[in-house]
Tab-separated table of C-alpha atoms (C1' of nucleotides) in Angstrom:
chain	number	residue	atom	x	y	z
G	1	MET	CA	58.703	2.800	7.630
G	2	THR	CA	56.599	3.561	4.403
G	3	ILE	CA	58.072	6.084	2.061
G	4	SER	CA	56.113	9.456	2.950
G	5	LYS	CA	53.882	10.485	0.235
G	6	ARG	CA	52.590	13.498	2.051
G	7	PRO	CA	51.823	16.397	-0.685
G	8	LYS	CA	52.194	18.909	1.919
G	9	ASP	CA	55.556	19.548	1.754
G	10	GLN	CA	55.595	20.948	-1.782
G	11	LEU	CA	52.511	22.995	-1.175
G	12	LYS	CA	53.366	26.533	0.297
G	13	SER	CA	51.391	27.671	2.928
G	14	HIS	CA	48.085	27.960	1.016
G	15	ILE	CA	46.417	26.637	4.118
G	16	ARG	CA	44.132	29.493	4.371
G	17	GLU	CA	43.030	29.630	0.739
G	18	GLN	CA	42.861	25.662	0.563
G	19	ASN	CA	40.428	25.561	3.477
G	20	GLN	CA	38.504	28.554	2.353
G	21	THR	CA	37.875	26.624	-0.878
G	22	LEU	CA	37.256	23.516	0.902
G	23	ILE	CA	34.548	25.254	2.941
G	24	LEU	CA	32.776	26.923	0.216
G	25	ALA	CA	32.629	24.203	-2.068
G	26	THR	CA	31.352	21.952	0.683
G	27	ALA	CA	28.940	24.762	1.731
G	28	GLU	CA	27.563	25.317	-1.415
G	29	ARG	CA	26.835	21.609	-1.604
G	30	VAL	CA	25.227	21.287	1.734
G	31	PHE	CA	23.177	24.536	1.257
G	32	ALA	CA	21.507	23.147	-1.925
G	33	ARG	CA	20.745	19.946	-0.460
G	34	GLN	CA	19.371	20.747	3.041
G	35	GLY	CA	18.139	24.294	2.333
G	36	LEU	CA	19.628	27.420	3.803
G	37	ALA	CA	18.233	27.355	7.009
G	38	LYS	CA	18.077	23.740	7.871
G	39	THR	CA	21.854	23.589	7.085
G	40	THR	CA	23.824	23.702	10.278
G	41	THR	CA	27.548	24.639	10.632
G	42	GLN	CA	28.268	21.296	12.109
G	43	MET	CA	26.700	19.453	8.985
G	44	ILE	CA	29.202	21.538	6.853
G	45	ALA	CA	32.091	20.766	9.054
G	46	ASP	CA	31.334	17.095	9.082
G	47	GLU	CA	31.237	16.946	5.281
G	48	ALA	CA	34.178	18.879	4.856
G	49	GLY	CA	36.043	16.570	7.573
G	50	LEU	CA	36.742	19.287	10.048
G	51	PRO	CA	35.718	20.400	13.434
G	52	LYS	CA	33.337	23.046	13.720
G	53	ALA	CA	35.321	25.658	15.076
G	54	ASN	CA	37.691	25.416	12.424
G	55	ILE	CA	34.559	26.613	9.973
G	56	HIS	CA	33.788	29.460	12.449
G	57	TYR	CA	37.932	30.307	12.448
G	58	TYR	CA	37.492	31.331	8.669
G	59	PHE	CA	33.956	32.267	8.266
G	60	ARG	CA	32.807	34.489	11.278
G	61	SER	CA	28.939	33.470	11.029
G	62	LYS	CA	27.101	31.097	9.066
G	63	LYS	CA	25.474	34.340	7.360
G	64	ASP	CA	29.077	35.494	6.212
G	65	LEU	CA	29.494	31.943	4.756
G	66	LEU	CA	26.472	31.968	3.015
G	67	GLU	CA	27.195	35.234	1.393
G	68	ALA	CA	30.485	34.064	0.430
G	69	VAL	CA	29.090	31.214	-1.281
G	70	LEU	CA	26.506	33.422	-3.033
G	71	GLU	CA	29.024	36.003	-3.949
G	72	LYS	CA	31.121	33.128	-5.573
G	73	THR	CA	28.127	32.138	-7.684
G	74	LEU	CA	26.708	35.293	-8.756
G	75	HIS	CA	30.301	36.327	-9.654
G	76	GLN	CA	30.856	33.281	-11.779
G	77	TRP	CA	27.310	33.779	-13.255
G	78	LEU	CA	27.829	37.317	-14.706
G	79	GLU	CA	31.024	36.393	-15.859
G	80	SER	CA	30.857	33.163	-17.527
G	81	VAL	CA	27.540	33.879	-19.224
G	82	SER	CA	28.727	35.299	-22.316
G	83	ARG	CA	27.176	38.615	-23.409
G	84	PHE	CA	25.012	38.917	-26.369
G	85	ASN	CA	26.950	39.434	-29.320
G	86	GLU	CA	25.594	42.213	-31.431
G	87	GLN	CA	27.247	40.992	-34.667
G	88	ASP	CA	26.386	37.292	-34.342
G	89	GLY	CA	22.604	38.299	-34.921
G	90	PRO	CA	19.581	37.191	-32.808
G	91	LYS	CA	19.465	34.133	-34.216
G	92	ALA	CA	22.807	32.646	-33.277
G	93	ALA	CA	23.431	34.726	-30.507
G	94	LEU	CA	19.668	33.693	-28.531
G	95	THR	CA	20.422	30.301	-29.390
G	96	ARG	CA	23.959	30.440	-27.835
G	97	TYR	CA	22.770	32.272	-25.020
G	98	VAL	CA	19.880	29.676	-24.064
G	99	SER	CA	22.559	26.788	-24.626
G	100	GLU	CA	24.878	28.259	-22.110
G	101	LYS	CA	22.548	29.007	-19.722
G	102	ILE	CA	21.549	25.384	-19.486
G	103	ASP	CA	24.749	24.046	-19.445
G	104	GLN	CA	25.763	26.217	-16.778
G	105	SER	CA	22.635	25.818	-14.733
G	106	ARG	CA	23.619	21.961	-15.046
G	107	ILE	CA	27.142	21.850	-14.296
G	108	ASN	CA	26.600	24.257	-11.372
G	109	ALA	CA	23.369	22.653	-10.000
G	110	ASN	CA	24.187	23.431	-6.531
G	111	ALA	CA	25.300	26.965	-6.897
G	112	SER	CA	22.312	27.507	-9.086
G	113	LYS	CA	19.778	25.993	-6.602
G	114	VAL	CA	21.539	28.116	-3.680
G	115	PHE	CA	21.166	31.010	-5.742
G	116	ALA	CA	17.303	30.457	-6.232
G	117	MET	CA	16.913	29.720	-2.455
G	118	ALA	CA	18.317	32.964	-1.329
G	119	LEU	CA	16.132	34.692	-4.024
G	120	ILE	CA	12.783	33.171	-3.196
G	121	GLY	CA	13.740	33.777	0.353
G	122	GLU	CA	14.505	37.224	-0.565
G	123	GLU	CA	17.853	37.445	0.844
G	124	GLU	CA	18.853	41.122	1.302
G	125	PHE	CA	22.372	40.359	-0.099
G	126	VAL	CA	21.237	38.745	-3.346
G	127	LEU	CA	18.603	41.358	-3.976
G	128	ASP	CA	21.474	44.126	-3.563
G	129	TYR	CA	23.766	42.307	-5.956
G	130	LEU	CA	21.234	42.101	-8.688
G	131	ARG	CA	20.143	45.641	-8.304
G	132	ARG	CA	23.916	46.538	-8.420
G	133	TYR	CA	25.240	44.637	-10.932
G	134	PHE	CA	22.298	42.881	-13.012
G	135	VAL	CA	20.148	46.034	-14.158
G	136	GLY	CA	22.861	47.690	-16.051
G	137	GLU	CA	23.866	44.205	-18.004
G	138	LEU	CA	20.140	44.087	-18.455
G	139	GLN	CA	20.321	47.396	-20.358
G	140	ARG	CA	23.055	46.638	-22.412
G	141	GLU	CA	21.313	43.941	-23.694
G	142	LYS	CA	18.241	45.383	-24.208
G	143	ALA	CA	20.251	47.799	-26.417
G	144	THR	CA	21.391	44.905	-28.354
G	145	ILE	CA	17.871	43.605	-29.126
G	146	GLU	CA	16.358	46.951	-30.032
G	147	ALA	CA	19.407	47.313	-32.331
G	148	TRP	CA	18.240	44.079	-34.175
G	149	VAL	CA	14.609	44.969	-34.281
G	150	GLU	CA	15.437	48.193	-36.112
G	151	GLN	CA	17.333	46.240	-38.457
G	152	GLY	CA	14.527	44.135	-39.179
G	153	LEU	CA	15.897	41.060	-37.647
G	154	MET	CA	13.558	40.275	-35.368
G	155	ASP	CA	10.148	41.341	-34.185
G	156	PRO	CA	9.632	43.938	-31.405
G	157	VAL	CA	9.490	42.230	-28.082
G	158	PRO	CA	8.733	43.235	-24.260
G	159	VAL	CA	12.551	43.070	-23.586
G	160	GLU	CA	12.259	42.684	-19.943
G	161	HIS	CA	10.064	40.129	-19.954
G	162	LEU	CA	11.871	38.156	-22.772
G	163	PHE	CA	14.699	37.981	-19.967
G	164	ILE	CA	12.460	37.194	-17.388
G	165	SER	CA	11.364	34.298	-19.675
G	166	LEU	CA	14.800	33.271	-20.326
G	167	TRP	CA	15.746	33.108	-16.827
G	168	ALA	CA	13.009	31.078	-15.854
G	169	LEU	CA	13.124	28.555	-18.934
G	170	THR	CA	16.883	27.898	-18.159
G	171	GLN	CA	16.761	27.909	-14.504
G	172	THR	CA	13.780	25.382	-13.899
G	173	TYR	CA	15.758	22.416	-15.034
G	174	ALA	CA	18.537	23.158	-12.142
G	175	ASP	CA	16.017	24.563	-9.382
G	176	PHE	CA	13.073	22.465	-9.637
G	177	ASP	CA	14.821	19.335	-10.671
G	178	ALA	CA	12.693	17.062	-8.561
G	179	GLN	CA	9.548	18.010	-10.015
G	180	VAL	CA	11.283	17.928	-13.600
G	181	LYS	CA	12.126	14.483	-13.036
G	182	ILE	CA	8.631	13.116	-11.800
G	183	MET	CA	7.242	15.017	-14.867
G	184	LEU	CA	9.756	13.031	-16.908
G	185	GLY	CA	9.266	10.050	-15.360
G	186	LYS	CA	13.038	9.579	-14.580
G	187	ASP	CA	15.364	9.066	-11.744
G	188	ILE	CA	18.158	11.250	-13.359
G	189	LEU	CA	18.247	13.676	-15.981
G	190	GLU	CA	20.501	12.850	-18.951
G	191	GLU	CA	22.334	14.763	-21.535
G	192	GLU	CA	19.231	14.005	-24.080
G	193	ASP	CA	16.951	15.437	-21.402
G	194	TYR	CA	19.133	18.828	-21.672
G	195	ASP	CA	19.324	18.695	-25.277
G	196	MET	CA	15.664	18.375	-25.808
G	197	ALA	CA	15.338	21.325	-23.126
G	198	LYS	CA	17.599	23.421	-25.105
G	199	GLN	CA	15.852	22.702	-28.204
G	200	PHE	CA	12.314	23.400	-27.257
G	201	VAL	CA	13.284	26.608	-25.407
G	202	THR	CA	15.688	28.093	-28.200
G	203	ARG	CA	12.301	27.089	-30.344
G	204	MET	CA	9.913	28.923	-28.024
G	205	VAL	CA	12.227	32.093	-27.854
G	206	LEU	CA	13.181	32.108	-31.545
G	207	SER	CA	9.493	31.555	-32.818
G	208	ALA	CA	8.208	34.533	-30.178
G	209	CYS	CA	10.503	36.620	-31.393
G	210	GLY	CA	10.063	36.291	-34.893
G	211	VAL	CA	13.824	35.634	-35.744
G	212	LYS	CA	14.593	35.626	-39.444
G	213	ASP	CA	17.075	33.203	-40.613
E	1	MET	CA	-28.041	48.400	26.278
E	2	THR	CA	-27.243	48.279	22.571
E	3	ILE	CA	-28.754	45.451	20.785
E	4	SER	CA	-26.271	42.690	20.290
E	5	LYS	CA	-24.688	42.130	17.020
E	6	ARG	CA	-22.615	39.331	17.927
E	7	PRO	CA	-22.748	37.115	15.186
E	8	LYS	CA	-21.320	34.177	17.261
E	9	ASP	CA	-24.846	33.265	18.587
E	10	GLN	CA	-25.918	31.881	15.253
E	11	LEU	CA	-22.814	30.166	14.265
E	12	LYS	CA	-22.753	26.901	15.633
E	13	SER	CA	-19.547	25.755	17.635
E	14	HIS	CA	-17.459	25.803	14.466
E	15	ILE	CA	-14.801	26.828	16.888
E	16	ARG	CA	-12.513	24.043	15.755
E	17	GLU	CA	-12.935	24.762	12.007
E	18	GLN	CA	-12.983	28.479	12.424
E	19	ASN	CA	-9.610	28.085	14.489
E	20	GLN	CA	-8.003	25.688	11.984
E	21	THR	CA	-8.906	28.226	9.194
E	22	LEU	CA	-7.380	31.039	10.802
E	23	ILE	CA	-4.092	29.307	11.630
E	24	LEU	CA	-3.877	27.937	8.199
E	25	ALA	CA	-4.333	31.190	6.326
E	26	THR	CA	-1.845	32.625	8.644
E	27	ALA	CA	0.531	30.119	8.595
E	28	GLU	CA	0.441	30.320	4.777
E	29	ARG	CA	1.287	34.069	4.949
E	30	VAL	CA	4.043	33.896	7.460
E	31	PHE	CA	5.599	30.317	6.002
E	32	ALA	CA	5.441	32.262	2.182
E	33	ARG	CA	6.995	35.568	4.036
E	34	GLN	CA	9.827	34.327	6.152
E	35	GLY	CA	10.725	30.918	4.409
E	36	LEU	CA	9.630	27.333	5.821
E	37	ALA	CA	12.237	26.870	8.252
E	38	LYS	CA	12.664	30.343	9.446
E	39	THR	CA	9.222	30.377	10.332
E	40	THR	CA	8.619	29.748	13.956
E	41	THR	CA	5.304	28.356	15.477
E	42	GLN	CA	5.546	31.336	17.901
E	43	MET	CA	5.436	33.719	14.745
E	44	ILE	CA	2.316	32.202	13.297
E	45	ALA	CA	0.814	32.252	17.187
E	46	ASP	CA	1.453	36.045	17.599
E	47	GLU	CA	-0.185	36.994	13.730
E	48	ALA	CA	-2.919	34.841	14.232
E	49	GLY	CA	-3.394	36.549	17.748
E	50	LEU	CA	-3.367	33.206	20.014
E	51	PRO	CA	-1.069	31.804	22.519
E	52	LYS	CA	1.532	29.335	20.766
E	53	ALA	CA	0.065	26.348	22.753
E	54	ASN	CA	-3.117	26.549	21.008
E	55	ILE	CA	-1.170	26.191	17.672
E	56	HIS	CA	-0.055	22.976	18.822
E	57	TYR	CA	-3.522	21.968	19.929
E	58	TYR	CA	-4.891	22.080	16.350
E	59	PHE	CA	-1.769	20.989	14.687
E	60	ARG	CA	0.234	18.411	16.563
E	61	SER	CA	3.666	19.546	14.878
E	62	LYS	CA	5.232	22.330	12.566
E	63	LYS	CA	5.466	19.816	9.947
E	64	ASP	CA	1.802	18.762	10.481
E	65	LEU	CA	0.866	22.334	9.641
E	66	LEU	CA	3.043	22.897	6.836
E	67	GLU	CA	1.951	19.740	5.217
E	68	ALA	CA	-1.739	21.357	6.043
E	69	VAL	CA	-0.789	24.379	4.369
E	70	LEU	CA	0.460	22.564	1.179
E	71	GLU	CA	-2.372	20.259	1.191
E	72	LYS	CA	-4.629	23.031	0.783
E	73	THR	CA	-2.600	25.094	-1.780
E	74	LEU	CA	-2.174	21.705	-3.953
E	75	HIS	CA	-5.691	20.484	-3.740
E	76	GLN	CA	-7.145	24.285	-4.951
E	77	TRP	CA	-4.115	24.056	-7.248
E	78	LEU	CA	-5.275	20.995	-9.458
E	79	GLU	CA	-8.902	22.044	-8.901
E	80	SER	CA	-9.034	25.729	-10.100
E	81	VAL	CA	-6.429	25.355	-12.955
E	82	SER	CA	-8.884	24.256	-15.607
E	83	ARG	CA	-8.021	21.175	-17.763
E	84	PHE	CA	-7.638	21.561	-21.264
E	85	ASN	CA	-10.966	21.038	-23.462
E	86	GLU	CA	-10.188	19.372	-26.500
E	87	GLN	CA	-13.071	21.186	-28.196
E	88	ASP	CA	-11.607	24.368	-27.782
E	89	GLY	CA	-8.925	23.815	-29.961
E	90	PRO	CA	-5.155	24.787	-29.057
E	91	LYS	CA	-5.204	28.306	-29.633
E	92	ALA	CA	-8.013	28.898	-27.142
E	93	ALA	CA	-7.248	26.074	-24.989
E	94	LEU	CA	-3.538	27.412	-24.178
E	95	THR	CA	-4.251	31.008	-24.113
E	96	ARG	CA	-6.941	30.337	-21.533
E	97	TYR	CA	-4.606	28.118	-19.583
E	98	VAL	CA	-1.727	30.600	-19.203
E	99	SER	CA	-4.005	33.429	-18.277
E	100	GLU	CA	-5.630	31.244	-15.882
E	101	LYS	CA	-2.279	30.110	-14.072
E	102	ILE	CA	-0.720	33.739	-14.120
E	103	ASP	CA	-4.106	34.914	-12.332
E	104	GLN	CA	-3.784	32.149	-10.104
E	105	SER	CA	-0.315	32.589	-9.369
E	106	ARG	CA	-0.958	36.342	-8.518
E	107	ILE	CA	-4.104	35.818	-6.390
E	108	ASN	CA	-2.629	33.076	-4.399
E	109	ALA	CA	1.025	34.579	-4.342
E	110	ASN	CA	1.703	33.493	-0.790
E	111	ALA	CA	0.451	29.657	-1.516
E	112	SER	CA	2.265	29.546	-4.939
E	113	LYS	CA	5.379	30.701	-3.013
E	114	VAL	CA	4.986	27.978	-0.265
E	115	PHE	CA	4.439	25.438	-2.802
E	116	ALA	CA	7.645	26.651	-4.664
E	117	MET	CA	9.686	26.466	-1.396
E	118	ALA	CA	8.578	23.206	-0.331
E	119	LEU	CA	9.527	21.721	-4.112
E	120	ILE	CA	13.068	23.465	-4.034
E	121	GLY	CA	13.588	21.933	-0.679
E	122	GLU	CA	12.306	18.644	-2.098
E	123	GLU	CA	9.925	18.161	0.830
E	124	GLU	CA	8.764	14.527	0.491
E	125	PHE	CA	5.114	15.337	1.120
E	126	VAL	CA	5.101	17.711	-1.886
E	127	LEU	CA	6.738	15.203	-4.261
E	128	ASP	CA	4.741	12.472	-3.212
E	129	TYR	CA	1.604	14.358	-3.932
E	130	LEU	CA	2.862	15.172	-7.352
E	131	ARG	CA	3.702	11.753	-8.035
E	132	ARG	CA	0.191	10.984	-7.020
E	133	TYR	CA	-2.241	13.368	-8.699
E	134	PHE	CA	0.216	15.007	-11.009
E	135	VAL	CA	1.404	12.471	-13.405
E	136	GLY	CA	-1.965	11.369	-13.984
E	137	GLU	CA	-3.192	14.544	-15.279
E	138	LEU	CA	-0.200	15.404	-17.335
E	139	GLN	CA	-1.136	12.064	-19.520
E	140	ARG	CA	-4.509	13.165	-20.037
E	141	GLU	CA	-3.207	16.658	-21.102
E	142	LYS	CA	-0.888	15.066	-23.411
E	143	ALA	CA	-3.371	12.766	-24.959
E	144	THR	CA	-5.116	16.004	-25.737
E	145	ILE	CA	-2.249	17.771	-27.499
E	146	GLU	CA	-1.736	14.978	-29.357
E	147	ALA	CA	-4.754	14.772	-30.706
E	148	TRP	CA	-4.721	18.636	-32.091
E	149	VAL	CA	-1.337	17.445	-33.581
E	150	GLU	CA	-2.980	14.668	-35.607
E	151	GLN	CA	-5.911	16.694	-36.470
E	152	GLY	CA	-3.049	19.188	-37.812
E	153	LEU	CA	-4.051	22.136	-35.300
E	154	MET	CA	-0.551	22.368	-34.301
E	155	ASP	CA	3.055	21.324	-34.770
E	156	PRO	CA	4.408	18.182	-32.735
E	157	VAL	CA	5.972	19.128	-29.471
E	158	PRO	CA	7.867	17.430	-26.576
E	159	VAL	CA	4.589	17.523	-24.343
E	160	GLU	CA	6.592	17.334	-21.128
E	161	HIS	CA	8.931	20.000	-21.932
E	162	LEU	CA	5.892	22.033	-22.955
E	163	PHE	CA	4.549	21.661	-19.446
E	164	ILE	CA	7.653	22.290	-17.782
E	165	SER	CA	7.985	25.704	-19.646
E	166	LEU	CA	4.455	26.459	-19.232
E	167	TRP	CA	4.821	25.881	-15.585
E	168	ALA	CA	8.092	27.985	-15.057
E	169	LEU	CA	6.515	30.728	-16.945
E	170	THR	CA	3.631	31.040	-15.204
E	171	GLN	CA	5.084	30.782	-11.861
E	172	THR	CA	8.128	32.838	-11.762
E	173	TYR	CA	6.027	35.997	-11.588
E	174	ALA	CA	4.758	34.932	-8.236
E	175	ASP	CA	7.612	32.834	-6.822
E	176	PHE	CA	10.424	35.079	-7.925
E	177	ASP	CA	8.786	38.510	-7.992
E	178	ALA	CA	11.520	40.163	-6.090
E	179	GLN	CA	13.760	39.330	-8.972
E	180	VAL	CA	10.940	39.997	-11.418
E	181	LYS	CA	10.435	43.796	-9.722
E	182	ILE	CA	14.262	44.331	-9.862
E	183	MET	CA	14.059	43.751	-13.519
E	184	LEU	CA	11.055	45.602	-14.242
E	185	GLY	CA	12.460	48.568	-12.202
E	186	LYS	CA	9.057	48.455	-10.137
E	187	ASP	CA	8.436	48.608	-6.543
E	188	ILE	CA	4.820	46.507	-7.018
E	189	LEU	CA	3.851	44.599	-10.006
E	190	GLU	CA	0.435	46.123	-11.340
E	191	GLU	CA	-2.242	44.882	-13.688
E	192	GLU	CA	-0.407	45.934	-16.777
E	193	ASP	CA	2.666	43.842	-15.808
E	194	TYR	CA	0.510	40.877	-15.478
E	195	ASP	CA	-1.079	41.426	-18.554
E	196	MET	CA	2.079	41.908	-20.638
E	197	ALA	CA	3.471	38.724	-18.783
E	198	LYS	CA	-0.005	36.930	-20.232
E	199	GLN	CA	0.486	38.306	-23.743
E	200	PHE	CA	4.236	37.809	-24.111
E	201	VAL	CA	3.942	33.943	-22.358
E	202	THR	CA	1.345	33.250	-24.879
E	203	ARG	CA	2.988	34.392	-27.823
E	204	MET	CA	5.978	32.201	-26.866
E	205	VAL	CA	3.753	28.781	-26.159
E	206	LEU	CA	1.743	29.714	-29.493
E	207	SER	CA	4.304	30.571	-31.649
E	208	ALA	CA	6.631	27.576	-30.561
E	209	CYS	CA	3.713	25.128	-31.117
E	210	GLY	CA	3.022	26.282	-34.628
E	211	VAL	CA	-0.801	27.067	-33.574
E	212	LYS	CA	-3.153	27.810	-36.650
E	213	ASP	CA	-5.803	30.422	-36.653
J	1	DA	C1'	-28.285	22.188	36.659
J	2	DT	C1'	-24.839	18.597	36.180
J	3	DT	C1'	-21.396	16.276	33.855
J	4	DA	C1'	-18.745	15.549	30.222
J	5	DA	C1'	-16.094	17.078	26.450
J	6	DT	C1'	-13.504	20.621	24.312
J	7	DT	C1'	-10.889	24.495	24.414
J	8	DT	C1'	-7.388	27.909	26.409
J	9	DT	C1'	-3.403	29.253	28.389
J	10	DG	C1'	1.101	29.798	31.160
J	11	DA	C1'	4.711	27.420	32.725
J	12	DT	C1'	8.178	24.624	31.512
J	13	DC	C1'	11.488	21.253	29.399
J	14	DG	C1'	15.226	18.996	26.314
J	15	DA	C1'	17.202	19.250	22.392
J	16	DA	C1'	19.392	21.807	18.803
J	17	DT	C1'	22.311	25.542	17.263
J	18	DG	C1'	25.431	29.414	16.522
J	19	DG	C1'	29.037	31.072	18.331
J	20	DT	C1'	33.098	31.744	21.584
J	21	DC	C1'	37.504	30.730	24.033
J	22	DA	C1'	41.456	29.412	25.478
J	23	DA	C1'	44.781	25.715	25.584
J	24	DT	C1'	47.565	23.489	22.127
J	25	DA	C1'	49.607	22.454	17.902
J	26	DT	C1'	51.756	23.856	13.349
J	27	DT	C1'	53.701	26.820	10.214
J	28	DT	C1'	56.597	30.778	8.794
J	29	DG	C1'	60.192	34.253	8.855
J	30	DG	C1'	64.415	35.864	10.456
Y	1	DC	C1'	66.610	27.499	16.282
Y	2	DC	C1'	63.733	30.683	17.992
Y	3	DA	C1'	60.104	33.572	18.301
Y	4	DA	C1'	56.092	35.264	16.404
Y	5	DA	C1'	52.097	34.552	13.474
Y	6	DT	C1'	49.048	31.213	12.358
Y	7	DA	C1'	45.931	27.421	12.655
Y	8	DT	C1'	43.397	23.622	15.088
Y	9	DT	C1'	40.231	22.075	18.500
Y	10	DG	C1'	37.401	20.269	22.567
Y	11	DA	C1'	34.826	22.006	25.693
Y	12	DC	C1'	31.278	25.244	26.656
Y	13	DC	C1'	27.673	28.980	26.622
Y	14	DA	C1'	23.361	31.411	25.907
Y	15	DT	C1'	19.471	31.209	23.240
Y	16	DT	C1'	16.136	29.519	20.407
Y	17	DC	C1'	12.491	26.599	19.287
Y	18	DG	C1'	9.193	22.835	18.941
Y	19	DA	C1'	6.727	20.334	21.987
Y	20	DT	C1'	4.162	18.762	26.522
Y	21	DC	C1'	1.655	19.531	30.401
Y	22	DA	C1'	-1.519	20.185	33.682
Y	23	DA	C1'	-4.654	23.405	35.513
Y	24	DA	C1'	-8.450	26.644	34.044
Y	25	DA	C1'	-12.263	28.077	31.496
Y	26	DT	C1'	-15.796	27.437	28.083
Y	27	DT	C1'	-19.061	25.244	25.705
Y	28	DA	C1'	-21.994	20.949	24.796
Y	29	DA	C1'	-25.014	17.128	25.985
Y	30	DT	C1'	-28.230	14.969	28.923
DNA sequence: ATTAATTTTGATCGAATGGTCAATATTTGG
DNA sequence: CCAAATATTGACCATTCGATCAAAATTAAT
């Protein structure tokens, strides 16, 4: 009758990858919305438009699926938040760091929330990941900052606490968005809210570090 | 035989109140450790040394119990974190605020965590509470800060974002303690860690606000 | 002391959920 | 075109969990 416009023909048998991607994206959304424990594999199946057994065909257990979601998140996390560039100097580098981290929390709000939920729930998987990959990263950034201090570009700071603060400040807007909305008296957060957040957080960080122009 | 030292005699039939208090305290601990959804009424019962049916005798449902825990938390929260005193001026007031809030997060770490879990899970009960009691409080504190600004005691700031930041900074050490421990390379957080946190957070806030001495 | 109210507790139930399986369908490779 | 590999799916199972209940025990009131 009608001319077939099925797109499946030209697509190679990426069936597996395609479905895994779909399931992961859906799971991320549902986990973020419902919470890790409240989420059922049935919910994910329904929202992905697949039977539940199909979910379990690609991911043996709910735990496996959650860890796959977390791994994807954590991976893109460490990758996309650019490292400090010592050449930029503290002002440009810190400003960019805050801006990118807030952007990322905003764009990947679901991923950010799933990660925060796993962290607050002390999921062993996430803690292991942090121990393995994050601590080293922190050391490198610490060295950069200490170099800046020695060059007189900024005041000495307790670097670990600076990073704890940076983390807390930039994630709040995604993880506790419900509370933020209430405090700002808004139903949804807009571009300008994030801009204001960037501006104020940057101001806090730069002034506390005594960054010279 | 031995002289009775049972304290139950003089205690009036506080049975109900006594058990409710025990259950609430236990539930707070278990909820904080296991997460809201993973916690079972059986766990709470075991840890309180009571049969499960007894829990349900005092709190009709798990949801009721959680909300009772949250209400207690939220109540003591708003009560014990002292309001700004305009007379103190921004430096003393903000310094004290940060210090008290971090102390409280530390002392009531379980309560703080349960609250954060409920918030991130967007429990309607908590959001309602914030809408009802918190927004008004915020308005009052906003007025105080604006008065300070007009008196030239500090720079103008986006007050809502300042409070979002204060909230985030002071709660992180309790809510995401697992992550903080990893970043600090410690198994437990000690007095000195909290002192350092207070110091640095205060420094961020005061410098960002351009507080004059 | 008797009665009424409150509390305790084991037993039990129904619903929900993670996970399995085997039968069927589809895709792939030769 | 055929066989092997891969994917789909409904039916099903074991377990867990919140909640209920009724009988028994304890406490309070008169």
